Coordinates of C-alpha atoms and ligand atoms in Angstrom, one line a residue:
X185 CA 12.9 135.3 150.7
X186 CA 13.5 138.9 148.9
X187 CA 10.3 139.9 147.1
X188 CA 9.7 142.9 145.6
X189 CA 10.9 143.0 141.7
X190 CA 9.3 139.4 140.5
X191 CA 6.3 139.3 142.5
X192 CA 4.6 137.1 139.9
X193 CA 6.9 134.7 140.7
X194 CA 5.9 133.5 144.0
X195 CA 8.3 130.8 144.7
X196 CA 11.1 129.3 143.6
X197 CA 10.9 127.2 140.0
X198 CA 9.9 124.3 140.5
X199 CA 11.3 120.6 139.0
X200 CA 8.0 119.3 137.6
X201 CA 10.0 116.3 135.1
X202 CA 9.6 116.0 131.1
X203 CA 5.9 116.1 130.7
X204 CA 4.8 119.5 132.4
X205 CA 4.2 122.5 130.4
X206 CA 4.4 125.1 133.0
X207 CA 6.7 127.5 131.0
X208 CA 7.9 128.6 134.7
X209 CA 9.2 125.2 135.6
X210 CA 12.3 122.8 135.2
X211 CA 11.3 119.9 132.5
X212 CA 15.2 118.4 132.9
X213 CA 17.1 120.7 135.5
X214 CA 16.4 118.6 139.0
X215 CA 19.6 119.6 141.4
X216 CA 19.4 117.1 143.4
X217 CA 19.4 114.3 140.5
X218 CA 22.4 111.9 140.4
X219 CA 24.2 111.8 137.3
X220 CA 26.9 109.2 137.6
X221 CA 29.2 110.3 140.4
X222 CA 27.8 114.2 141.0
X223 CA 24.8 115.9 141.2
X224 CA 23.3 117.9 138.3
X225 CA 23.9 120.9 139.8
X226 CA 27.8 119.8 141.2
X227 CA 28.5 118.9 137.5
X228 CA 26.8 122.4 135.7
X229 CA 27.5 124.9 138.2
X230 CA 25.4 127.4 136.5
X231 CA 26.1 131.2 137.3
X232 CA 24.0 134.3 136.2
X233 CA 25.7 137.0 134.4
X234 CA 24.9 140.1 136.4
X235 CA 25.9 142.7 132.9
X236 CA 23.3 141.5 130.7
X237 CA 20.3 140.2 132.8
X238 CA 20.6 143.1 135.5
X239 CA 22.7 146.3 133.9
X240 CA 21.2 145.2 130.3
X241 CA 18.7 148.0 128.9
X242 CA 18.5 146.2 125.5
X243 CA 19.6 148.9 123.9
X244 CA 22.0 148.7 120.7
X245 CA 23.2 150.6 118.1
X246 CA 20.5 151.2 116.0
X247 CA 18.3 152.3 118.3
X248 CA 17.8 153.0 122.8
X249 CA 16.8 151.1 126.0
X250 CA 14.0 148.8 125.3
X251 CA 13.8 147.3 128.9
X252 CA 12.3 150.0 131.5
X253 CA 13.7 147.9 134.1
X254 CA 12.3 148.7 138.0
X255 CA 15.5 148.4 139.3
X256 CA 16.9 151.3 137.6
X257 CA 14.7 153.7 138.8
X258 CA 16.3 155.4 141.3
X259 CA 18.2 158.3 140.7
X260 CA 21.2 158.2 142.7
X261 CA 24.2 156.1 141.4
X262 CA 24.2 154.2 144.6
X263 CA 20.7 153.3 145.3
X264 CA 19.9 152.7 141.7
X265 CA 23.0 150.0 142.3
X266 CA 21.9 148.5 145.5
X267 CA 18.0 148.3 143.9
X268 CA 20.0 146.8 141.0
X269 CA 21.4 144.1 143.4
X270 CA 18.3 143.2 145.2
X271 CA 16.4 142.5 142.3
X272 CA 19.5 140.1 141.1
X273 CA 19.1 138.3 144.5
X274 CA 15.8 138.2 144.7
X275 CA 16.0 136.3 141.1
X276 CA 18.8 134.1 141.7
X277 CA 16.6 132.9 144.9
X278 CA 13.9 132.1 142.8
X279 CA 15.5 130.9 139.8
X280 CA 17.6 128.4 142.1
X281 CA 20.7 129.2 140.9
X282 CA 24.2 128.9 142.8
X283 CA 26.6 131.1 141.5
X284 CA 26.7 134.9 139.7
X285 CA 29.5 136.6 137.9
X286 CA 30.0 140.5 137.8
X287 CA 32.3 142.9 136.6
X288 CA 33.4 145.6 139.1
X289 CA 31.5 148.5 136.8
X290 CA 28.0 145.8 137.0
X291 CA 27.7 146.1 140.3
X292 CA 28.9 149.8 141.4
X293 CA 29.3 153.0 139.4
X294 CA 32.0 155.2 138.7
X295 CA 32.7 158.2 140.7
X296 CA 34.2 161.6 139.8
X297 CA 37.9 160.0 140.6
X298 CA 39.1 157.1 140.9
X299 CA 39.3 157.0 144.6
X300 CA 35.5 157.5 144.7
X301 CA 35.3 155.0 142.4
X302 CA 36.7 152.3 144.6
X303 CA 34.7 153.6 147.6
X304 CA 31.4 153.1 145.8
X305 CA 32.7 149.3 144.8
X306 CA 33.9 148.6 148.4
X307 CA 30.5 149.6 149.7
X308 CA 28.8 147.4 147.0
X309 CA 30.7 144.3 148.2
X310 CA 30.0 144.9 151.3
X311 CA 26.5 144.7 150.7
X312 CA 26.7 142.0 147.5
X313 CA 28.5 140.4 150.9
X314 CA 25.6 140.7 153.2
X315 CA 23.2 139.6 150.5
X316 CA 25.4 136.0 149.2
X317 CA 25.0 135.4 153.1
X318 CA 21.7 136.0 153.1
X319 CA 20.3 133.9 150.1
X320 CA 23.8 131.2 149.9
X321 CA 24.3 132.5 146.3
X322 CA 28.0 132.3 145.6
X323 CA 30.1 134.6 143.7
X324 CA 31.7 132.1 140.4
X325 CA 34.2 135.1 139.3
X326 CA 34.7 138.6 139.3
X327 CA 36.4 141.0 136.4
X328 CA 36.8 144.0 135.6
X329 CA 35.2 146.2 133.0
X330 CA 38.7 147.5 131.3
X331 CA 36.9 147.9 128.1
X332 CA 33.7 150.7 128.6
X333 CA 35.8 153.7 130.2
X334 CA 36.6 155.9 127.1
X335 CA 40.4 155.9 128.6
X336 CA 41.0 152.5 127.8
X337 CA 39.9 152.9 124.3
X338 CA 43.3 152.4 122.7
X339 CA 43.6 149.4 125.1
X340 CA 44.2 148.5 129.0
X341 CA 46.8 146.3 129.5
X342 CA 47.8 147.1 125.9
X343 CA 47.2 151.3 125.7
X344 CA 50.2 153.2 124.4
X345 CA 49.6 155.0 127.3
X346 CA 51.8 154.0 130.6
X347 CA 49.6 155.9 132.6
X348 CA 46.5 154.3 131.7
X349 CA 48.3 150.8 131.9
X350 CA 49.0 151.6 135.6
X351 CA 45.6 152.6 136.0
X352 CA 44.1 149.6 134.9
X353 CA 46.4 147.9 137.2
X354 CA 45.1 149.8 140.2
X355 CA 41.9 148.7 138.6
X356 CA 42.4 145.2 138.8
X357 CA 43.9 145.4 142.0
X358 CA 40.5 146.4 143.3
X359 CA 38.5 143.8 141.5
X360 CA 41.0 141.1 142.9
X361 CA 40.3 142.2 146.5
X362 CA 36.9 142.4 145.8
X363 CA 36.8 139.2 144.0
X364 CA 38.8 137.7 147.4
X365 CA 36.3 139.6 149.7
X366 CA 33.5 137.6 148.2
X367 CA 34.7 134.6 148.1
X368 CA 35.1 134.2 144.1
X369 CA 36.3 130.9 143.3
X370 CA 37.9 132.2 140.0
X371 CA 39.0 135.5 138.3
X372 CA 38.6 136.3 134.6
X373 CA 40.3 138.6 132.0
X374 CA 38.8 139.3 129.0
X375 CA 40.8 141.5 126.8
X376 CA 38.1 143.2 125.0
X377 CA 40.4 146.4 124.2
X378 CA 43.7 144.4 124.4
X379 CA 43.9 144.1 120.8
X380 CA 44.3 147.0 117.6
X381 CA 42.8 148.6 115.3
X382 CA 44.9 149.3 112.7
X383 CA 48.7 148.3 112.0
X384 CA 49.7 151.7 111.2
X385 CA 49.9 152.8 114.8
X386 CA 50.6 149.7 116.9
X387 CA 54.5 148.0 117.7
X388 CA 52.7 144.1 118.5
X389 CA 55.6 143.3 120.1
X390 CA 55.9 146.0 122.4
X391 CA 51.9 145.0 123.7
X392 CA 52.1 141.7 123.7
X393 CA 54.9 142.5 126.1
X394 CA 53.2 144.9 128.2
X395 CA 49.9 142.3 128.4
X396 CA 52.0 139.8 129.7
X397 CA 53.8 142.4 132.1
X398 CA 50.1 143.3 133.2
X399 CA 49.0 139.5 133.5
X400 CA 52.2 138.9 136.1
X401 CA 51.5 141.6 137.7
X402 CA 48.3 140.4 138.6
X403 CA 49.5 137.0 139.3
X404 CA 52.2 138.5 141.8
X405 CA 49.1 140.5 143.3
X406 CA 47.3 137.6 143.6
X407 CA 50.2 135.8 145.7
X408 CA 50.6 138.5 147.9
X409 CA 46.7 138.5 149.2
X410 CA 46.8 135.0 149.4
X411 CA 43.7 134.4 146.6
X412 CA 42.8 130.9 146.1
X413 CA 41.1 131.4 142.9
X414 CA 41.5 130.2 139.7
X415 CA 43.0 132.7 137.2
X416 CA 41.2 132.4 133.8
X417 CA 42.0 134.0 130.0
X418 CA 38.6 134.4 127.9
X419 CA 39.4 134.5 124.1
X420 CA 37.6 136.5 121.3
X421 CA 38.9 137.3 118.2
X422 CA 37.3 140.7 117.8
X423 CA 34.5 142.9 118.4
X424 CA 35.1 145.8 120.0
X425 CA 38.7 145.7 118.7
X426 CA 39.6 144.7 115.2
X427 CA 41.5 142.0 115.9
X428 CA 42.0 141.1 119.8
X429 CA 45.3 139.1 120.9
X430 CA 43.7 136.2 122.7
X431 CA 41.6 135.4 119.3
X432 CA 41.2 131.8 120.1
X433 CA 41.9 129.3 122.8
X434 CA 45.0 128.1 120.3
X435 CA 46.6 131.3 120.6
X436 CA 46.0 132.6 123.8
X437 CA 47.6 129.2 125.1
X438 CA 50.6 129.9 122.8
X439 CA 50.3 133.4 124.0
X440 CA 50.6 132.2 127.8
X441 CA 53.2 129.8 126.9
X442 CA 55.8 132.1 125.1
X443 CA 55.5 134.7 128.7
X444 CA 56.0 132.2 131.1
X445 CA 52.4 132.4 132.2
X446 CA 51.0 129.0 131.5
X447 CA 51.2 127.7 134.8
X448 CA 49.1 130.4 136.3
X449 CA 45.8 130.4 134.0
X450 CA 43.1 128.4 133.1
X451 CA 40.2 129.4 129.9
X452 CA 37.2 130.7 130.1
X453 CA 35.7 129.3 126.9
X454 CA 32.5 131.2 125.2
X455 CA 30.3 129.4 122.6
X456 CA 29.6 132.7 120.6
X457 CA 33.6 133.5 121.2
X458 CA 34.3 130.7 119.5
X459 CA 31.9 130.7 116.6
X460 CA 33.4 134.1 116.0
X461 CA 36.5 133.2 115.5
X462 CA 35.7 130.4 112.7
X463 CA 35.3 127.6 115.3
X464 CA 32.7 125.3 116.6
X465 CA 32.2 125.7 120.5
X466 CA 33.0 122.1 121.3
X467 CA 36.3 123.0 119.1
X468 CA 37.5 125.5 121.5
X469 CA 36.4 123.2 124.5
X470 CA 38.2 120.2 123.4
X471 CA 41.5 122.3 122.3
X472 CA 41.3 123.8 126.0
X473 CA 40.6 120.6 127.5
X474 CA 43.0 118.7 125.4
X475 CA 45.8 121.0 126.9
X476 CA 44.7 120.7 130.5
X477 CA 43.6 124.2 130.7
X478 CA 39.3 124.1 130.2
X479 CA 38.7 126.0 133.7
X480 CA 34.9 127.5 133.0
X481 CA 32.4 128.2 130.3
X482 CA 30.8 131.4 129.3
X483 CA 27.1 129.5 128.1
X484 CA 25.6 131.1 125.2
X485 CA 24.8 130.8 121.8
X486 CA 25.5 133.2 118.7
X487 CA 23.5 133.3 115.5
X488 CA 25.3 132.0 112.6
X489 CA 23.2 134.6 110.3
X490 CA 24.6 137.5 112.2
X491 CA 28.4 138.8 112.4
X492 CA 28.3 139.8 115.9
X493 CA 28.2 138.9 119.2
X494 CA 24.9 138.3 119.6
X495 CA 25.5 136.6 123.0
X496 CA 21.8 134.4 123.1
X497 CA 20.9 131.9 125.4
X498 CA 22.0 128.0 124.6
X499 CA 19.5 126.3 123.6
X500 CA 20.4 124.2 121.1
X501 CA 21.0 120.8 122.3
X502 CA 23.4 118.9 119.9
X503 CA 26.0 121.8 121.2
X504 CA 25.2 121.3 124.6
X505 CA 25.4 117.6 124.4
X506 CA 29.1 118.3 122.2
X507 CA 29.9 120.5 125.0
X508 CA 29.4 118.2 127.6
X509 CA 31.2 115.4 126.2
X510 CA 34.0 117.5 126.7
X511 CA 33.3 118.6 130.3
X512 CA 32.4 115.2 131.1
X513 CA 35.8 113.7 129.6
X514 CA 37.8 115.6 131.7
X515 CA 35.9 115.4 134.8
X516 CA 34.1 118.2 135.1
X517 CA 35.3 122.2 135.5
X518 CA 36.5 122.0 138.8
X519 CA 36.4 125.2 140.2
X520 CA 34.9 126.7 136.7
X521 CA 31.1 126.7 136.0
X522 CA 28.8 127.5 133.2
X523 CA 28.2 131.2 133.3
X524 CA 25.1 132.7 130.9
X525 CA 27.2 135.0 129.7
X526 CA 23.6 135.7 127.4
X527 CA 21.0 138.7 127.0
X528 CA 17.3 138.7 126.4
X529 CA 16.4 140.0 123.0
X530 CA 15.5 143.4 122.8
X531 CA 12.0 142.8 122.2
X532 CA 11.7 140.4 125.4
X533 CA 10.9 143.2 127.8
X534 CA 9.0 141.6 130.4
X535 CA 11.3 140.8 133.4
X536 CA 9.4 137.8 133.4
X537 CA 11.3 136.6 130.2
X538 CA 15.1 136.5 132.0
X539 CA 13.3 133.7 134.1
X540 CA 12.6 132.1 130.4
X541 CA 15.2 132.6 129.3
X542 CA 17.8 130.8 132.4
X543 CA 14.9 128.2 132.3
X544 CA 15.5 127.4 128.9
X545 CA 19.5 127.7 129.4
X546 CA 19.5 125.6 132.2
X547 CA 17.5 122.6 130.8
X548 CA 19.8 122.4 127.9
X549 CA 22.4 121.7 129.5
X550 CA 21.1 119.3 131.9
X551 CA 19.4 117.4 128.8
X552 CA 22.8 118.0 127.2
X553 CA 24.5 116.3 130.3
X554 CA 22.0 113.2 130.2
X555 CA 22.8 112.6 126.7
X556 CA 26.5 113.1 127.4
X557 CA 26.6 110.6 130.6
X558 CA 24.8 108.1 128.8
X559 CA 27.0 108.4 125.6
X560 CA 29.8 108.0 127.6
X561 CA 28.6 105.2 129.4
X562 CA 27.8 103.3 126.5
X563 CA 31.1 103.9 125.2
X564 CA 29.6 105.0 121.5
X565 CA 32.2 106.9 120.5
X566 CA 35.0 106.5 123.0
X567 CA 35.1 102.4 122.0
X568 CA 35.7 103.9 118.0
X569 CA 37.8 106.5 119.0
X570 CA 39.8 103.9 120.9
X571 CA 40.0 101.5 117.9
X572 CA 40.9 103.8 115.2
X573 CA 44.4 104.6 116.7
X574 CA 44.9 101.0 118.4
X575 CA 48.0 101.3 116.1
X576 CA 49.8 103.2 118.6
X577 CA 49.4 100.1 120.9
X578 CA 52.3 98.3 120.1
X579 CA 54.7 97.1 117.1
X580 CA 56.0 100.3 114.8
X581 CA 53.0 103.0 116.3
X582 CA 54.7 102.6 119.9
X583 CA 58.0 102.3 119.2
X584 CA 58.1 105.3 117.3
X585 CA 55.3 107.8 119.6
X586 CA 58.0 106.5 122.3
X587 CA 61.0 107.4 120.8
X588 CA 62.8 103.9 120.1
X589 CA 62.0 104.0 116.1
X590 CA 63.6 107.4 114.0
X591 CA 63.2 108.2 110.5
X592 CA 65.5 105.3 109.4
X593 CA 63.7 102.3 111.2
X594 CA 60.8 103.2 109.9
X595 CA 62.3 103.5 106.8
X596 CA 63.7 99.5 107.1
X597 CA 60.8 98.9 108.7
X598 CA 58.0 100.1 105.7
X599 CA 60.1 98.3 103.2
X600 CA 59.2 94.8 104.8
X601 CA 55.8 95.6 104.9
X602 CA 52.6 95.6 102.1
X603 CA 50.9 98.9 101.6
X604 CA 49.0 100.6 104.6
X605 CA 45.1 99.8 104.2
X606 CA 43.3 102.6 106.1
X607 CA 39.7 101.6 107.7
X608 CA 37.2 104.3 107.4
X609 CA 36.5 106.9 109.4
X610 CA 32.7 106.1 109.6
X611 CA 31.7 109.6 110.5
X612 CA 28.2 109.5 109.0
X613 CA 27.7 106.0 111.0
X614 CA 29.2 108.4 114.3
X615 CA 26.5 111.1 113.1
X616 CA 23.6 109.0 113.1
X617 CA 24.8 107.0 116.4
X618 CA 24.8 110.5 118.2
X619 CA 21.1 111.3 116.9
X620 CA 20.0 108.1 118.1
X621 CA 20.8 109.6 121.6
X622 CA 19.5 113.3 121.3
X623 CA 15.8 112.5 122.7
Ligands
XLS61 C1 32.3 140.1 126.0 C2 32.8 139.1 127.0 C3 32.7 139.6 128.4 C4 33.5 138.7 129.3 C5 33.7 139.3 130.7 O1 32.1 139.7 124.8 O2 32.0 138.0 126.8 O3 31.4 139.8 128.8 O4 32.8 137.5 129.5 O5 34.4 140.6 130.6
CA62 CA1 32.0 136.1 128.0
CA63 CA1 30.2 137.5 124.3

């Protein structure tokens, strides 16, 4: 096993069950543990987010790099990236962890053109390659960074520029084949820059058009290598943009729908996406989920106080348990997984702490999974849910979801009937019922 950036962590963390206190052990996470039909870690799939944990310096706008990271010591581009990458093997070993997402700028640096730009990211996968064989670590998605280049700063997909459109193209291209290279199970697009600033400027039809032109290209690119992945859309409503196109898991499927794209993508969903954009995370879940397109998770947590994206680890567990309820009900993510998509604070500068902090992350959602399983088992809210529109079962409610009754047999038919008494929707009785589980 890799050891040389975590040496006080000797082995990898351990399950040690409910009652331990060992900050640097699993109190719920156990792998191996049966949970109905899967294991925990078949149903969570947890990834590590390579941008925050590993390129993440803490800094932010008020103020510098707070993390003096050992990885980042070395001064050329290249070995600081290949230190970079041992250090997030070396902690995915010993975290126990499965999967790890990147974006093609995470895990190799820009060149003086573009060409040497992909050279350094080809040699990067081909050691990111030797190291998943190594270690078993598996690669959840790839993406690329269309969004901290100052030439995509009017947009990517979306810049009034065609030239920079193509370019990000040819940048995508690379970040597909070295998404295929490693074996990613899914690719993701997050339109950070796809989005304007001010309507003074920008024609909305004309880049709406030009993102889906972008998006087919891809998925004609992606046909041509032959990559089995999952193709995934991450909504945010803003930040860095004003407001971004794929605001909301609503729109973004209505964006997807209107270009002929639906069949080709999946969402990535993001708890502090969603809380952004006005909505609860197991809001954006179940709208995703409801229209067969929930593909993976970006796990965080943002604080309600704060405007931004303040991209925090989960660890509140009435969300997880919400979220899994979802995830559950639709038989788990498939190919998808639950990314930490989440950054130590700036004052947690001990590398020790990103072992904290996936620790914490990771038993959340397991809890959150137990309480989900057994909710669902028990049938707590699923049995009231079922009741409250058994009208739909038969007489009037399924002749008319079916078709058979129009406007005027309902009509004949209301006029033989007494008033509609509505039962209640109990949801204080719902709210205490969940409580009773959250232990
Ligand atoms: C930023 C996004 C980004 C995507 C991947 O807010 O969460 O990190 O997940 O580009
Ligand atoms: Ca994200
Ligand atoms: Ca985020």
């Amino acid at each position: 096993m890799l050891s040389k950036y975590f040496r006080n962590v000797e082995k990898p963390i351990p399950f040690e069950g409910k009652g331990s206190k060992n900050p640097l052990a699993f109190k719920y996470y156990n792998k191996e543990q049966r949970v109905g039909a899967k294991t925990m870690s078949e149903h969570l799939r947890f990834s590590v987010a390579y941008w925050h944990s590993f390129m993440g310096t803490g800094s932010d706008m008020f103020g510098s790099a707070s993390l003096a990271r050992e990885w980042h010591k070395p001064a050329a581009p290249l070995d600081r990236a290949k230190a970079t990458m041992e250090a997030a093997f070396e902690f995915f070993q010993k975290l126990g962890i499965d999967y790890y997402c990147f974006h093609d700028r995470d895990i190799a640096p820009e060149g003086e053109t573009f060409s040497e730009t992909c050279r350094n990211l080809e040699t990067m996968v081909q050691y990111a390659k030797q190291l998943q064989k190594d270690t078993g670590v598996k690669l959840l998605w790839g993406t690329a960074n269309l969004f901290s280049n100052p030439i995509y700063s009017q947009g990517a997909g979306t810049s009034p520029s065609a030239h920079v459109m193509a370019l990000a193209g040819a940048q995508v291209k690379n970040a597909l084949d070295a998404t295929k290279e490693l074996g990613g199970e899914n690719y993701v697009f997050w339109g950070g820059r796809e989005g304007y600033e001010t309507l003074l400027n920008t024609d909305i039809r004309q880049e709406q058009q030009q993102m889906a032109r972008f998006l087919s290209m891809a998925v004609d690119y992606k046909r041509a290598i032959g990559f089995g992945g999952q193709f995934l859309i991450e909504p945010k409503p803003a930040e860095p943009t004003k407001h971004q196109y794929d605001s909301d898991a609503a729109a973004t499927l209505n964006f997807l729908r209107q270009y002929e794209l639906l069949d080709h993508f999946k969402l990535n969903i993001e708890a502090n996406h969603a809380t952004l954009a006005g909505h609860t995370f197991e809001h954006e879940l179940a709208v995703a989920s409801a229209a067969g397109k929930l593909g993976s998770v970006d796990a965080n947590r943002g604080d309600l106080l704060l405007g931004w994206d303040t991209d925090q680890f989960p660890t509140d567990l009435y969300s997880t348990t919400m979220a899994m309820i979802v995830i559950l009900n639709q038989n788990g993510l498939g190919s998808g997984g639950l990314n930490f998509d989440a950054k130590v604070r700036r004052s947690s500068t001990d590398p020790l702490d990103l072992f904290y902090a996936h620790i914490g992350g990771m038993d959340s959602f397991a809890r959150g999974l137990l309480i989900a399983q057994r909710i669902i088992d028990e049938k707590v809210l699923s049995a009231f849910i079922a009741g409250r529109y058994s009208s739909f079962g038969s007489g009037i409610g399924a002749q008319m979801m079916s078709g058979k009754a129009g406007l005027a047999d309902v009509e004949k038919w209301v006029l033989t009937q007494p008033h509609p008494v509505l039962p209640s929707g109990r949801q204080e009785m719902l709210e205490n019922m969940v409580n009773d589980y959250l232990q």
